[in-house]
């Protein structure tokens, strides 16, 4: 299983970066996990958009799904008709994007996607991947993802505050891709995101093989994020960088 980082920023893209997004490939099948602001451009460095097999979105915040809109436009203007693209997401994700257009265009957008609403806690298959989900705490329903293929396990949190559900989802995973929005807790906003240290603590308790920190606030000191997570997690810690290609389990 191969993982490509499409975007690593939280909320809005840091200079030269994109918001949340990953591309996962196995057995010739490619699925995007979140498509936040700017990720479609980076995706096309690795794969023509029409070769995507599916998209999975963790929740409806725009820094995780906004580039569904340019993907729709690209599919509208593709020279050959494209079959509806499977889109697995909690309720309300696609309708938030559809609302950017008038009703006629919205109907065309709906024809281009096969929307499959997921309830966090349910599982589904997409290509060669077995996907299980858990509801992780955030401002809106967020589906943390556990993705298995070829005997390897990748876990992606989407956005989450601290929770034992992260450890249940990531138990013995080869790679935990965890949001790490902050370096210090933000009491003014509540437990809706993780610090890098908290991400490391969850990885340690889950006995994950390695940890990839992503969804970092623009301007955040990325080396300190690695240092904070490494202080509490003995496995390999990396920080996500746009264009990184990782083999899950290495």
mmCIF file of N, CA and C in Angstrom, residues 11-86:
data_model
loop_
_atom_site.group_PDB
_atom_site.id
_atom_site.type_symbol
_atom_site.label_atom_id
_atom_site.label_comp_id
_atom_site.label_asym_id
_atom_site.label_seq_id
_atom_site.Cartn_x
_atom_site.Cartn_y
_atom_site.Cartn_z
ATOM 1 N N UNK A 11 -6.926 24.144 8.161
ATOM 2 C CA UNK A 11 -7.759 25.339 7.998
ATOM 3 C C UNK A 11 -7.602 26.011 6.639
ATOM 4 N N UNK A 12 -6.399 26.447 6.295
ATOM 5 C CA UNK A 12 -6.138 27.031 4.981
ATOM 6 C C UNK A 12 -4.713 26.649 4.598
ATOM 7 N N UNK A 13 -4.396 26.677 3.291
ATOM 8 C CA UNK A 13 -3.062 26.239 2.876
ATOM 9 C C UNK A 13 -1.970 27.208 3.308
ATOM 10 N N UNK A 14 -0.950 26.697 3.963
ATOM 11 C CA UNK A 14 0.252 27.468 4.226
ATOM 12 C C UNK A 14 0.931 27.768 2.883
ATOM 13 N N UNK A 15 1.855 28.696 2.872
ATOM 14 C CA UNK A 15 2.518 29.101 1.632
ATOM 15 C C UNK A 15 3.112 27.896 0.914
ATOM 16 N N UNK A 16 2.710 27.698 -0.356
ATOM 17 C CA UNK A 16 3.230 26.602 -1.159
ATOM 18 C C UNK A 16 2.669 25.241 -0.817
ATOM 19 N N UNK A 17 1.659 25.192 0.063
ATOM 20 C CA UNK A 17 1.103 23.913 0.493
ATOM 21 C C UNK A 17 -0.369 23.821 0.099
ATOM 22 N N UNK A 18 -1.011 22.765 0.544
ATOM 23 C CA UNK A 18 -2.439 22.576 0.338
ATOM 24 C C UNK A 18 -3.044 22.136 1.660
ATOM 25 N N UNK A 19 -4.362 22.173 1.736
ATOM 26 C CA UNK A 19 -5.057 21.707 2.939
ATOM 27 C C UNK A 19 -5.125 20.172 2.919
ATOM 28 N N UNK A 20 -5.964 19.588 3.763
ATOM 29 C CA UNK A 20 -5.917 18.157 4.034
ATOM 30 C C UNK A 20 -6.198 17.308 2.801
ATOM 31 N N UNK A 21 -5.350 16.316 2.574
ATOM 32 C CA UNK A 21 -5.589 15.371 1.491
ATOM 33 C C UNK A 21 -4.500 14.324 1.388
ATOM 34 N N UNK A 22 -4.910 13.103 1.083
ATOM 35 C CA UNK A 22 -3.998 11.978 0.884
ATOM 36 C C UNK A 22 -4.458 11.189 -0.328
ATOM 37 N N UNK A 23 -3.530 10.501 -0.966
ATOM 38 C CA UNK A 23 -3.842 9.559 -2.027
ATOM 39 C C UNK A 23 -3.283 8.207 -1.609
ATOM 40 N N UNK A 24 -4.116 7.176 -1.664
ATOM 41 C CA UNK A 24 -3.692 5.832 -1.280
ATOM 42 C C UNK A 24 -3.874 4.911 -2.473
ATOM 43 N N UNK A 25 -2.855 4.094 -2.750
ATOM 44 C CA UNK A 25 -2.896 3.206 -3.900
ATOM 45 C C UNK A 25 -2.494 1.785 -3.503
ATOM 46 N N UNK A 26 -3.166 0.819 -4.107
ATOM 47 C CA UNK A 26 -2.835 -0.598 -3.957
ATOM 48 C C UNK A 26 -3.470 -1.354 -5.107
ATOM 49 N N UNK A 27 -2.731 -2.310 -5.638
ATOM 50 C CA UNK A 27 -3.242 -3.192 -6.686
ATOM 51 C C UNK A 27 -3.807 -2.408 -7.871
ATOM 52 N N UNK A 28 -3.165 -1.285 -8.194
ATOM 53 C CA UNK A 28 -3.587 -0.501 -9.332
ATOM 54 C C UNK A 28 -4.819 0.352 -9.114
ATOM 55 N N UNK A 29 -5.305 0.419 -7.881
ATOM 56 C CA UNK A 29 -6.506 1.206 -7.554
ATOM 57 C C UNK A 29 -6.092 2.383 -6.687
ATOM 58 N N UNK A 30 -6.660 3.566 -6.972
ATOM 59 C CA UNK A 30 -6.308 4.787 -6.237
ATOM 60 C C UNK A 30 -7.543 5.416 -5.608
ATOM 61 N N UNK A 31 -7.422 5.791 -4.344
ATOM 62 C CA UNK A 31 -8.514 6.459 -3.635
ATOM 63 C C UNK A 31 -7.959 7.695 -2.931
ATOM 64 N N UNK A 32 -8.669 8.798 -3.045
ATOM 65 C CA UNK A 32 -8.303 10.022 -2.332
ATOM 66 C C UNK A 32 -8.992 10.024 -0.979
ATOM 67 N N UNK A 33 -8.236 10.353 0.060
ATOM 68 C CA UNK A 33 -8.779 10.526 1.405
ATOM 69 C C UNK A 33 -8.768 12.019 1.699
ATOM 70 N N UNK A 34 -9.923 12.640 1.645
ATOM 71 C CA UNK A 34 -10.086 14.089 1.764
ATOM 72 C C UNK A 34 -9.497 14.796 0.541
ATOM 73 N N UNK A 35 -10.163 15.880 0.169
ATOM 74 C CA UNK A 35 -9.695 16.720 -0.944
ATOM 75 C C UNK A 35 -9.888 18.172 -0.538
ATOM 76 N N UNK A 36 -8.999 18.636 0.336
ATOM 77 C CA UNK A 36 -9.079 20.010 0.804
ATOM 78 C C UNK A 36 -8.508 20.991 -0.211
ATOM 79 N N UNK A 37 -8.496 22.246 0.156
ATOM 80 C CA UNK A 37 -8.099 23.340 -0.735
ATOM 81 C C UNK A 37 -6.720 23.111 -1.343
ATOM 82 N N UNK A 38 -6.660 23.064 -2.672
ATOM 83 C CA UNK A 38 -5.387 22.937 -3.370
ATOM 84 C C UNK A 38 -4.923 21.524 -3.638
ATOM 85 N N UNK A 39 -5.636 20.519 -3.159
ATOM 86 C CA UNK A 39 -5.148 19.143 -3.273
ATOM 87 C C UNK A 39 -5.311 18.571 -4.674
ATOM 88 N N UNK A 40 -6.313 19.036 -5.426
ATOM 89 C CA UNK A 40 -6.509 18.464 -6.763
ATOM 90 C C UNK A 40 -5.296 18.735 -7.652
ATOM 91 N N UNK A 41 -4.715 19.911 -7.534
ATOM 92 C CA UNK A 41 -3.507 20.217 -8.299
ATOM 93 C C UNK A 41 -2.400 19.228 -7.974
ATOM 94 N N UNK A 42 -2.182 18.969 -6.698
ATOM 95 C CA UNK A 42 -1.117 18.047 -6.304
ATOM 96 C C UNK A 42 -1.442 16.613 -6.703
ATOM 97 N N UNK A 43 -2.704 16.233 -6.638
ATOM 98 C CA UNK A 43 -3.094 14.883 -7.043
ATOM 99 C C UNK A 43 -2.678 14.609 -8.476
ATOM 100 N N UNK A 44 -2.849 15.615 -9.357
ATOM 101 C CA UNK A 44 -2.566 15.406 -10.771
ATOM 102 C C UNK A 44 -1.072 15.324 -11.079
ATOM 103 N N UNK A 45 -0.223 15.599 -10.096
ATOM 104 C CA UNK A 45 1.206 15.337 -10.256
ATOM 105 C C UNK A 45 1.486 13.839 -10.212
ATOM 106 N N UNK A 46 0.558 13.076 -9.648
ATOM 107 C CA UNK A 46 0.760 11.648 -9.441
ATOM 108 C C UNK A 46 -0.214 10.771 -10.215
ATOM 109 N N UNK A 47 -1.344 11.360 -10.625
ATOM 110 C CA UNK A 47 -2.408 10.560 -11.211
ATOM 111 C C UNK A 47 -3.360 11.468 -11.981
ATOM 112 N N UNK A 48 -3.721 11.142 -13.235
ATOM 113 C CA UNK A 48 -4.775 11.916 -13.900
ATOM 114 C C UNK A 48 -6.071 11.809 -13.105
ATOM 115 N N UNK A 49 -6.770 12.918 -12.962
ATOM 116 C CA UNK A 49 -7.947 12.919 -12.093
ATOM 117 C C UNK A 49 -8.961 11.862 -12.499
ATOM 118 N N UNK A 50 -9.056 11.566 -13.803
ATOM 119 C CA UNK A 50 -10.060 10.615 -14.262
ATOM 120 C C UNK A 50 -9.711 9.167 -13.900
ATOM 121 N N UNK A 51 -8.495 8.945 -13.405
ATOM 122 C CA UNK A 51 -8.097 7.595 -13.001
ATOM 123 C C UNK A 51 -8.337 7.327 -11.516
ATOM 124 N N UNK A 52 -8.859 8.304 -10.809
ATOM 125 C CA UNK A 52 -9.252 8.047 -9.421
ATOM 126 C C UNK A 52 -10.325 6.964 -9.388
ATOM 127 N N UNK A 53 -10.178 6.030 -8.446
ATOM 128 C CA UNK A 53 -11.191 4.991 -8.312
ATOM 129 C C UNK A 53 -12.308 5.359 -7.365
ATOM 130 N N UNK A 54 -12.022 6.256 -6.413
ATOM 131 C CA UNK A 54 -13.013 6.662 -5.422
ATOM 132 C C UNK A 54 -12.437 7.801 -4.597
ATOM 133 N N UNK A 55 -13.329 8.485 -3.887
ATOM 134 C CA UNK A 55 -12.947 9.506 -2.916
ATOM 135 C C UNK A 55 -13.637 9.167 -1.598
ATOM 136 N N UNK A 56 -12.902 9.309 -0.501
ATOM 137 C CA UNK A 56 -13.473 9.150 0.841
ATOM 138 C C UNK A 56 -13.199 10.444 1.595
ATOM 139 N N UNK A 57 -14.244 11.049 2.140
ATOM 140 C CA UNK A 57 -14.109 12.312 2.877
ATOM 141 C C UNK A 57 -14.503 12.078 4.326
ATOM 142 N N UNK A 58 -13.684 12.566 5.250
ATOM 143 C CA UNK A 58 -13.916 12.307 6.669
ATOM 144 C C UNK A 58 -15.036 13.150 7.268
ATOM 145 N N UNK A 59 -15.191 14.400 6.785
ATOM 146 C CA UNK A 59 -16.220 15.278 7.340
ATOM 147 C C UNK A 59 -16.411 16.499 6.442
ATOM 148 N N UNK A 60 -17.375 17.321 6.764
ATOM 149 C CA UNK A 60 -17.824 18.341 5.821
ATOM 150 C C UNK A 60 -17.121 19.692 5.929
ATOM 151 N N UNK A 61 -16.109 19.830 6.724
ATOM 152 C CA UNK A 61 -15.384 21.095 6.737
ATOM 153 C C UNK A 61 -14.636 21.277 5.424
ATOM 154 N N UNK A 62 -14.650 22.518 4.906
ATOM 155 C CA UNK A 62 -14.183 22.756 3.549
ATOM 156 C C UNK A 62 -12.691 22.509 3.363
ATOM 157 N N UNK A 63 -11.896 22.620 4.418
ATOM 158 C CA UNK A 63 -10.475 22.316 4.254
ATOM 159 C C UNK A 63 -10.230 20.826 4.060
ATOM 160 N N UNK A 64 -11.309 20.036 4.069
ATOM 161 C CA UNK A 64 -11.214 18.601 3.789
ATOM 162 C C UNK A 64 -11.984 18.173 2.545
ATOM 163 N N UNK A 65 -12.781 19.073 1.984
ATOM 164 C CA UNK A 65 -13.611 18.636 0.849
ATOM 165 C C UNK A 65 -13.778 19.666 -0.259
ATOM 166 N N UNK A 66 -13.219 20.865 -0.136
ATOM 167 C CA UNK A 66 -13.504 21.922 -1.101
ATOM 168 C C UNK A 66 -13.101 21.558 -2.525
ATOM 169 N N UNK A 67 -12.027 20.789 -2.700
ATOM 170 C CA UNK A 67 -11.583 20.480 -4.054
ATOM 171 C C UNK A 67 -12.427 19.414 -4.746
ATOM 172 N N UNK A 68 -13.483 18.960 -4.082
ATOM 173 C CA UNK A 68 -14.507 18.223 -4.830
ATOM 174 C C UNK A 68 -15.118 19.113 -5.907
ATOM 175 N N UNK A 69 -15.125 20.420 -5.667
ATOM 176 C CA UNK A 69 -15.707 21.321 -6.669
ATOM 177 C C UNK A 69 -14.874 21.378 -7.947
ATOM 178 N N UNK A 70 -13.574 21.707 -7.894
ATOM 179 C CA UNK A 70 -12.812 21.680 -9.146
ATOM 180 C C UNK A 70 -12.733 20.286 -9.761
ATOM 181 N N UNK A 71 -12.771 19.235 -8.935
ATOM 182 C CA UNK A 71 -12.820 17.886 -9.498
ATOM 183 C C UNK A 71 -14.087 17.702 -10.316
ATOM 184 N N UNK A 72 -15.207 18.246 -9.825
ATOM 185 C CA UNK A 72 -16.455 18.183 -10.578
ATOM 186 C C UNK A 72 -16.324 18.909 -11.910
ATOM 187 N N UNK A 73 -15.747 20.095 -11.889
ATOM 188 C CA UNK A 73 -15.574 20.865 -13.121
ATOM 189 C C UNK A 73 -14.691 20.098 -14.108
ATOM 190 N N UNK A 74 -13.617 19.508 -13.610
ATOM 191 C CA UNK A 74 -12.727 18.724 -14.473
ATOM 192 C C UNK A 74 -13.469 17.553 -15.105
ATOM 193 N N UNK A 75 -14.364 16.938 -14.343
ATOM 194 C CA UNK A 75 -15.130 15.808 -14.865
ATOM 195 C C UNK A 75 -16.191 16.272 -15.867
ATOM 196 N N UNK A 76 -16.781 17.435 -15.636
ATOM 197 C CA UNK A 76 -17.755 17.985 -16.591
ATOM 198 C C UNK A 76 -17.104 18.196 -17.954
ATOM 199 N N UNK A 77 -15.871 18.727 -17.967
ATOM 200 C CA UNK A 77 -15.217 19.083 -19.218
ATOM 201 C C UNK A 77 -14.288 17.990 -19.756
ATOM 202 N N UNK A 78 -14.327 16.809 -19.142
ATOM 203 C CA UNK A 78 -13.525 15.718 -19.687
ATOM 204 C C UNK A 78 -14.044 15.359 -21.076
ATOM 205 N N UNK A 79 -13.157 15.141 -22.065
ATOM 206 C CA UNK A 79 -13.628 14.918 -23.442
ATOM 207 C C UNK A 79 -14.460 13.664 -23.636
ATOM 208 N N UNK A 80 -14.297 12.686 -22.760
ATOM 209 C CA UNK A 80 -15.098 11.469 -22.833
ATOM 210 C C UNK A 80 -15.984 11.388 -21.597
ATOM 211 N N UNK A 81 -17.221 10.880 -21.741
ATOM 212 C CA UNK A 81 -18.087 10.736 -20.561
ATOM 213 C C UNK A 81 -17.437 9.847 -19.515
ATOM 214 N N UNK A 82 -17.557 10.235 -18.263
ATOM 215 C CA UNK A 82 -16.990 9.475 -17.159
ATOM 216 C C UNK A 82 -18.103 8.843 -16.339
ATOM 217 N N UNK A 83 -17.878 7.612 -15.914
ATOM 218 C CA UNK A 83 -18.842 6.952 -15.043
ATOM 219 C C UNK A 83 -18.875 7.672 -13.701
ATOM 220 N N UNK A 84 -20.008 7.655 -12.990
ATOM 221 C CA UNK A 84 -20.072 8.310 -11.676
ATOM 222 C C UNK A 84 -18.967 7.802 -10.749
ATOM 223 N N UNK A 85 -18.304 8.736 -10.101
ATOM 224 C CA UNK A 85 -17.193 8.401 -9.203
ATOM 225 C C UNK A 85 -17.727 8.125 -7.807
ATOM 226 N N UNK A 86 -17.435 6.955 -7.234
ATOM 227 C CA UNK A 86 -17.891 6.694 -5.863
ATOM 228 C C UNK A 86 -17.318 7.707 -4.875
#
